[in-house]
Amino acid sequence: GRYPKAPRSHRERLEERTMRRFGALPKETLRGFRHPSALNLAARSISSANLEVVRETLPAVAAVGPDFTGHFYQRMFAAHPELLNTFNVSNQREGRQQKALFSAIACTATSVLEHGTFPNQLLAGVHHKHCALNVLPEQYEVVGTHLLGTIVDLLDPPSHVLEAWGELYQALATECIDRSEELYLANEQKEGGWRGEREFVLKRKQAKSDTVTEFTFAPADGQPICSYIPGQYTTVWVEGEGWTNRQPRHYTLVGVPNGEDYTIGVKKEPQGLVSGFLHDQLSVGDRLPLSPPFGDFHVKHADKIWVLDSQHPVVFLSAGMGITPTLSMLGHVKNEQRTVLWLHAAENGRLHPYRDYLVGLAQAKSEGFTRRVWYNHPEPEDEIGEDNTSVYHFKGTMDVKQVETELPLHDEHAMYFMCGPPAFMDSMSKQLSSLGVPRQNLAFESFDPWEEGGDLVKQYD
């Protein structure tokens, strides 16, 4: 008789599924694209010949710019309009997602060409975002189809060029699928964990400033929920009356994990579809699906920050709603012996969320916690001062040279966590680097889709 086949490994199943996806591509799109013998997905290797083709044709792709990704999204959504329920339509409408994807493609290709590896720091954030959105393996098939289709539509390359870019995408897709599955399983196996969406009930709603409201959600089934690491976020899924598409939004979890509920802070944005719904229409007792916590803001240098260097100082720098992940991380370290320097930039006192909490913390913690605040356009009632409990300390945008004497520049193990708009983080990165802070000591998170960010792009090389 025949011997039974050995069970296939998870990797083998992924490889077979990834190769099978490209069979769905139209023949005129593939134009000779085959599975070359040099391709080794298990080792994530890409043949040197195909790498050279990517190197030669990358300038042509770059010359098309965000028009490339704009065409890709139009093509994909026309064929799969259901995916609009997964993508942030506001980012699509304003072009931010197109720029983000183009930068990620360029960065990935450049990293592979220059270093022989994928840009792991960039991809770490992508993996977490994909899991938060419950992206499934078959959706990489759709992306591959329309990514290569866009190359054909705009550049009409010969078959060997399409083969090279197809091989690069195959390896990248396998990397993403494999890592995402690891993250899904890790969350699913936690106490109180789950995969996909879970129904929650709004338990509490409390204003924190003129534009920021805090929402606390408890699980509808009354069962425990998994813990999270400071800096991670949950994803809220909203479908308002009359909306064409359901919309997801990522919001940082604030406060200390308690196994009973999740709390987020949401700024009401002008013309904000989801933030407007949450502020104006969502009431206590209403139900919404949430994804489990994800996010890698904590991962960068986490071994130093949370375990090995518990005695070394940490600096938090934030602007606007970038305060929420740093606030969560502050809640984790505030009772430790380490020195904390808290730097925040806001427009004025009315638009400064959690100010009272932080002033109260400064009053209660007389040593080891220094708080400094910048108001770009303070109002008459905003009193400037020099004390730790003053409303604010500096007028204008954040300039770290104004607090140079308070920065732990003498400590090579001090860590700096930044969160805010890309322009803010780019500025902080340059300012801190000019003062001699090692780049490996900087960690950052953006609330906007990843896009070109000056020196910050180099963090992902």
Short mmCIF file of C-alpha atoms in Angstrom, two decimals, residues 182-459:
data_model
loop_
_atom_site.label_atom_id
_atom_site.label_comp_id
_atom_site.label_asym_id
_atom_site.label_seq_id
_atom_site.Cartn_x
_atom_site.Cartn_y
_atom_site.Cartn_z
CA GLU A 182 1.47 34.56 14.77
CA LEU A 183 -0.10 37.76 16.10
CA TYR A 184 -3.64 36.42 15.68
CA LEU A 185 -2.77 33.26 17.60
CA ALA A 186 -0.96 35.14 20.36
CA ASN A 187 -4.01 37.32 21.01
CA GLU A 188 -6.44 34.46 20.67
CA GLN A 189 -4.57 32.37 23.23
CA LYS A 190 -4.45 35.10 25.88
CA GLU A 191 -6.83 34.89 28.80
CA GLY A 192 -9.89 36.83 27.62
CA GLY A 193 -8.48 37.05 24.09
CA TRP A 194 -10.24 36.61 20.77
CA ARG A 195 -9.74 36.83 17.00
CA GLY A 196 -11.65 39.21 14.75
CA GLU A 197 -14.46 41.27 16.27
CA ARG A 198 -16.26 41.10 19.61
CA GLU A 199 -19.33 43.04 20.68
CA PHE A 200 -18.89 45.68 23.40
CA VAL A 201 -21.28 48.00 25.23
CA LEU A 202 -20.54 51.68 25.90
CA LYS A 203 -20.28 51.88 29.69
CA ARG A 204 -19.18 55.47 30.20
CA LYS A 205 -18.73 58.65 28.15
CA GLN A 206 -16.85 61.64 29.60
CA ALA A 207 -15.58 64.90 28.03
CA LYS A 208 -11.87 65.57 28.56
CA SER A 209 -11.60 68.85 26.63
CA ASP A 210 -13.64 70.89 24.17
CA THR A 211 -12.84 68.38 21.43
CA VAL A 212 -11.83 65.16 23.22
CA THR A 213 -14.17 62.64 24.84
CA GLU A 214 -13.27 59.47 26.69
CA PHE A 215 -15.26 56.29 25.96
CA THR A 216 -15.22 53.16 28.14
CA PHE A 217 -16.46 49.88 26.64
CA ALA A 218 -17.27 46.63 28.46
CA PRO A 219 -17.75 43.25 26.70
CA ALA A 220 -21.38 42.49 25.96
CA ASP A 221 -20.94 38.84 27.00
CA GLY A 222 -19.71 39.84 30.46
CA GLN A 223 -16.62 37.66 30.10
CA PRO A 224 -13.03 38.79 30.83
CA ILE A 225 -11.06 40.66 28.18
CA CYS A 226 -7.38 40.33 27.43
CA SER A 227 -4.77 42.68 28.80
CA TYR A 228 -2.66 44.99 26.64
CA ILE A 229 0.73 46.64 26.68
CA PRO A 230 0.83 50.41 27.21
CA GLY A 231 0.79 52.11 23.82
CA GLN A 232 -1.42 49.55 22.07
CA TYR A 233 -4.78 50.35 20.49
CA THR A 234 -8.15 48.77 19.83
CA THR A 235 -10.15 49.10 16.61
CA VAL A 236 -13.73 50.36 16.71
CA TRP A 237 -16.06 49.31 13.88
CA VAL A 238 -18.84 51.81 13.12
CA GLU A 239 -21.70 51.83 10.62
CA GLY A 240 -23.92 54.89 10.90
CA GLU A 241 -27.38 55.21 9.45
CA GLY A 242 -27.23 55.99 5.73
CA TRP A 243 -23.51 55.26 5.43
CA THR A 244 -22.34 53.52 2.27
CA ASN A 245 -19.61 51.61 4.08
CA ARG A 246 -18.80 50.43 7.56
CA GLN A 247 -15.70 52.14 8.91
CA PRO A 248 -12.88 51.05 11.27
CA ARG A 249 -10.81 53.41 13.39
CA HIS A 250 -7.82 52.69 15.64
CA TYR A 251 -7.84 54.36 19.07
CA THR A 252 -5.13 54.07 21.70
CA LEU A 253 -6.13 52.39 24.94
CA VAL A 254 -5.64 54.69 27.93
CA GLY A 255 -5.38 53.80 31.58
CA VAL A 256 -4.14 50.63 33.25
CA PRO A 257 -5.49 47.24 32.02
CA ASN A 258 -8.10 45.80 34.38
CA GLY A 259 -9.53 42.80 32.51
CA GLU A 260 -13.03 44.35 32.60
CA ASP A 261 -13.21 47.23 30.13
CA TYR A 262 -11.28 49.27 27.56
CA THR A 263 -11.05 53.06 27.55
CA ILE A 264 -10.17 55.21 24.54
CA GLY A 265 -9.84 58.97 24.00
CA VAL A 266 -11.33 60.35 20.78
CA LYS A 267 -10.84 63.80 19.31
CA LYS A 268 -13.76 65.12 17.29
CA GLU A 269 -12.26 66.05 13.94
CA PRO A 270 -13.82 68.60 11.57
CA GLN A 271 -15.82 66.58 9.04
CA GLY A 272 -14.75 63.44 10.92
CA LEU A 273 -17.12 60.65 9.98
CA VAL A 274 -16.41 58.22 12.82
CA SER A 275 -15.30 60.70 15.49
CA GLY A 276 -18.44 62.75 14.82
CA PHE A 277 -20.60 59.65 15.18
CA LEU A 278 -18.96 58.67 18.47
CA HIS A 279 -19.24 62.18 19.95
CA ASP A 280 -22.72 63.06 18.73
CA GLN A 281 -24.65 59.83 18.30
CA LEU A 282 -23.20 57.07 20.44
CA SER A 283 -24.89 56.82 23.85
CA VAL A 284 -24.23 54.81 26.98
CA GLY A 285 -25.70 51.34 26.46
CA ASP A 286 -25.10 51.31 22.69
CA ARG A 287 -23.12 48.43 21.21
CA LEU A 288 -20.15 48.36 18.84
CA PRO A 289 -17.73 45.65 17.64
CA LEU A 290 -14.11 46.00 18.77
CA SER A 291 -10.96 44.23 17.65
CA PRO A 292 -8.49 42.94 20.27
CA PRO A 293 -5.54 45.18 21.21
CA PHE A 294 -2.69 45.46 18.72
CA GLY A 295 0.16 47.89 18.09
CA ASP A 296 3.95 47.79 18.21
CA PHE A 297 4.70 51.24 19.65
CA HIS A 298 5.79 49.47 22.83
CA VAL A 299 7.98 46.95 21.00
CA LYS A 300 10.83 49.22 19.96
CA HIS A 301 13.40 48.91 22.77
CA ALA A 302 10.77 47.31 25.02
CA ASP A 303 13.39 45.06 26.58
CA LYS A 304 15.28 48.14 27.73
CA ILE A 305 12.31 50.22 28.79
CA TRP A 306 10.16 47.71 30.62
CA VAL A 307 12.65 45.10 31.84
CA LEU A 308 16.39 45.72 31.80
CA ASP A 309 16.71 49.46 32.31
CA SER A 310 14.03 50.12 34.91
CA GLN A 311 16.29 52.67 36.59
CA HIS A 312 17.03 54.70 33.47
CA PRO A 313 15.02 57.82 32.57
CA VAL A 314 12.31 58.00 29.94
CA VAL A 315 11.14 61.05 27.99
CA PHE A 316 7.64 61.25 26.50
CA LEU A 317 7.05 63.78 23.70
CA SER A 318 3.56 64.24 22.25
CA ALA A 319 1.42 66.66 20.30
CA GLY A 320 -2.37 66.77 20.05
CA MET A 321 -3.96 63.34 20.41
CA GLY A 322 -0.51 61.80 20.43
CA ILE A 323 -0.95 62.22 24.17
CA THR A 324 -3.01 59.03 24.48
CA PRO A 325 -0.36 56.31 23.89
CA THR A 326 2.23 58.19 25.94
CA LEU A 327 -0.37 58.65 28.68
CA SER A 328 -0.95 54.91 28.75
CA MET A 329 2.79 54.26 28.98
CA LEU A 330 3.10 56.87 31.72
CA GLY A 331 0.49 54.98 33.72
CA HIS A 332 2.78 51.96 33.54
CA VAL A 333 5.95 53.69 34.80
CA LYS A 334 4.65 56.41 37.12
CA ASN A 335 5.08 54.30 40.24
CA GLU A 336 8.60 53.16 39.35
CA GLN A 337 11.81 54.75 40.55
CA ARG A 338 12.81 55.96 37.10
CA THR A 339 12.85 59.66 36.21
CA VAL A 340 10.14 60.76 33.77
CA LEU A 341 10.19 63.92 31.65
CA TRP A 342 6.77 64.68 30.10
CA LEU A 343 6.72 67.10 27.13
CA HIS A 344 3.48 67.97 25.35
CA ALA A 345 2.37 70.48 22.70
CA ALA A 346 -1.22 71.70 22.34
CA GLU A 347 -3.03 74.57 20.66
CA ASN A 348 -4.36 76.01 23.93
CA GLY A 349 -5.92 75.02 27.24
CA ARG A 350 -9.36 74.26 25.79
CA LEU A 351 -7.80 71.77 23.39
CA HIS A 352 -5.48 70.14 25.92
CA PRO A 353 -6.97 66.78 26.98
CA TYR A 354 -6.04 65.13 30.29
CA ARG A 355 -4.43 68.34 31.56
CA ASP A 356 -6.07 68.14 34.98
CA TYR A 357 -4.96 64.54 35.43
CA LEU A 358 -1.36 65.40 34.62
CA VAL A 359 -1.34 68.48 36.83
CA GLY A 360 -2.70 66.32 39.64
CA LEU A 361 0.02 63.74 39.02
CA ALA A 362 2.64 66.49 39.16
CA GLN A 363 1.21 67.63 42.52
CA ALA A 364 1.20 64.10 43.95
CA LYS A 365 4.61 63.11 42.59
CA SER A 366 6.97 65.81 43.79
CA GLU A 367 10.10 63.96 42.67
CA GLY A 368 10.98 62.08 39.51
CA PHE A 369 8.24 63.56 37.31
CA THR A 370 8.80 66.76 35.33
CA ARG A 371 6.05 68.17 33.16
CA ARG A 372 6.55 70.85 30.47
CA VAL A 373 3.86 72.09 28.05
CA TRP A 374 3.83 74.31 24.94
CA TYR A 375 0.73 76.20 23.75
CA ASN A 376 0.91 77.41 20.17
CA HIS A 377 -1.90 79.96 20.54
CA PRO A 378 -2.73 80.33 24.24
CA GLU A 379 -5.96 82.05 25.23
CA PRO A 380 -6.21 84.87 27.79
CA GLU A 381 -7.26 82.49 30.57
CA ASP A 382 -4.24 80.21 29.95
CA GLU A 383 -1.67 81.21 32.56
CA ILE A 384 1.96 80.62 31.75
CA GLY A 385 4.28 79.59 34.56
CA GLU A 386 7.48 77.84 35.57
CA ASP A 387 6.19 75.35 38.13
CA ASN A 388 5.54 71.69 37.45
CA THR A 389 1.84 72.33 38.00
CA SER A 390 1.57 75.41 35.77
CA VAL A 391 -1.04 75.34 32.99
CA TYR A 392 1.69 75.71 30.37
CA HIS A 393 5.33 76.77 30.24
CA PHE A 394 6.24 77.93 26.72
CA LYS A 395 4.47 79.72 23.88
CA GLY A 396 4.79 78.40 20.33
CA THR A 397 5.68 74.97 19.01
CA MET A 398 7.81 72.52 20.94
CA ASP A 399 11.51 73.40 21.07
CA VAL A 400 13.47 70.89 23.14
CA LYS A 401 16.39 73.31 23.50
CA GLN A 402 14.14 75.22 25.90
CA VAL A 403 14.33 72.22 28.24
CA GLU A 404 17.85 71.08 27.32
CA THR A 405 19.02 71.19 30.94
CA GLU A 406 16.20 68.82 31.93
CA LEU A 407 16.83 66.28 29.17
CA PRO A 408 18.80 63.18 30.31
CA LEU A 409 21.46 63.77 27.66
CA HIS A 410 24.14 62.35 29.95
CA ASP A 411 22.45 58.93 30.08
CA GLU A 412 23.11 56.83 26.99
CA HIS A 413 20.33 54.43 28.04
CA ALA A 414 17.60 57.07 28.32
CA MET A 415 14.68 56.37 26.00
CA TYR A 416 12.53 58.85 24.06
CA PHE A 417 8.96 58.01 23.02
CA MET A 418 7.26 60.33 20.53
CA CYS A 419 3.73 60.36 19.20
CA GLY A 420 1.87 62.88 17.06
CA PRO A 421 1.57 64.10 13.48
CA PRO A 422 4.45 63.16 11.14
CA ALA A 423 5.71 66.75 10.94
CA PHE A 424 5.94 66.92 14.73
CA MET A 425 7.87 63.66 14.99
CA ASP A 426 10.18 64.62 12.16
CA SER A 427 10.95 67.87 13.95
CA MET A 428 11.52 66.13 17.30
CA SER A 429 13.77 63.53 15.69
CA LYS A 430 15.95 66.23 14.15
CA GLN A 431 16.02 68.33 17.33
CA LEU A 432 16.99 65.42 19.57
CA SER A 433 19.58 64.16 17.10
CA SER A 434 21.16 67.62 17.02
CA LEU A 435 21.56 67.36 20.80
CA GLY A 436 23.35 64.04 20.49
CA VAL A 437 20.55 61.61 21.33
CA PRO A 438 21.35 58.27 19.60
CA ARG A 439 18.83 57.38 16.93
CA GLN A 440 18.40 53.89 18.40
CA ASN A 441 17.03 55.54 21.54
CA LEU A 442 14.11 57.11 19.65
CA ALA A 443 10.78 55.33 19.28
CA PHE A 444 7.74 56.83 17.65
CA GLU A 445 4.16 56.30 16.58
CA SER A 446 2.05 58.25 14.09
CA PHE A 447 -1.73 58.62 14.02
CA ASP A 448 -1.62 59.28 10.27
CA PRO A 449 -1.01 56.60 7.62
CA TRP A 450 2.69 55.95 7.27
CA GLU A 451 4.07 58.32 4.69
CA GLU A 452 7.19 60.19 3.75
CA GLY A 453 8.53 61.72 6.93
CA GLY A 454 11.96 63.18 6.25
CA ASP A 455 14.55 61.63 8.54
CA LEU A 456 11.95 59.36 10.08
CA VAL A 457 11.87 57.31 6.89
CA LYS A 458 15.48 56.39 7.58
CA GLN A 459 14.38 54.73 10.82
#
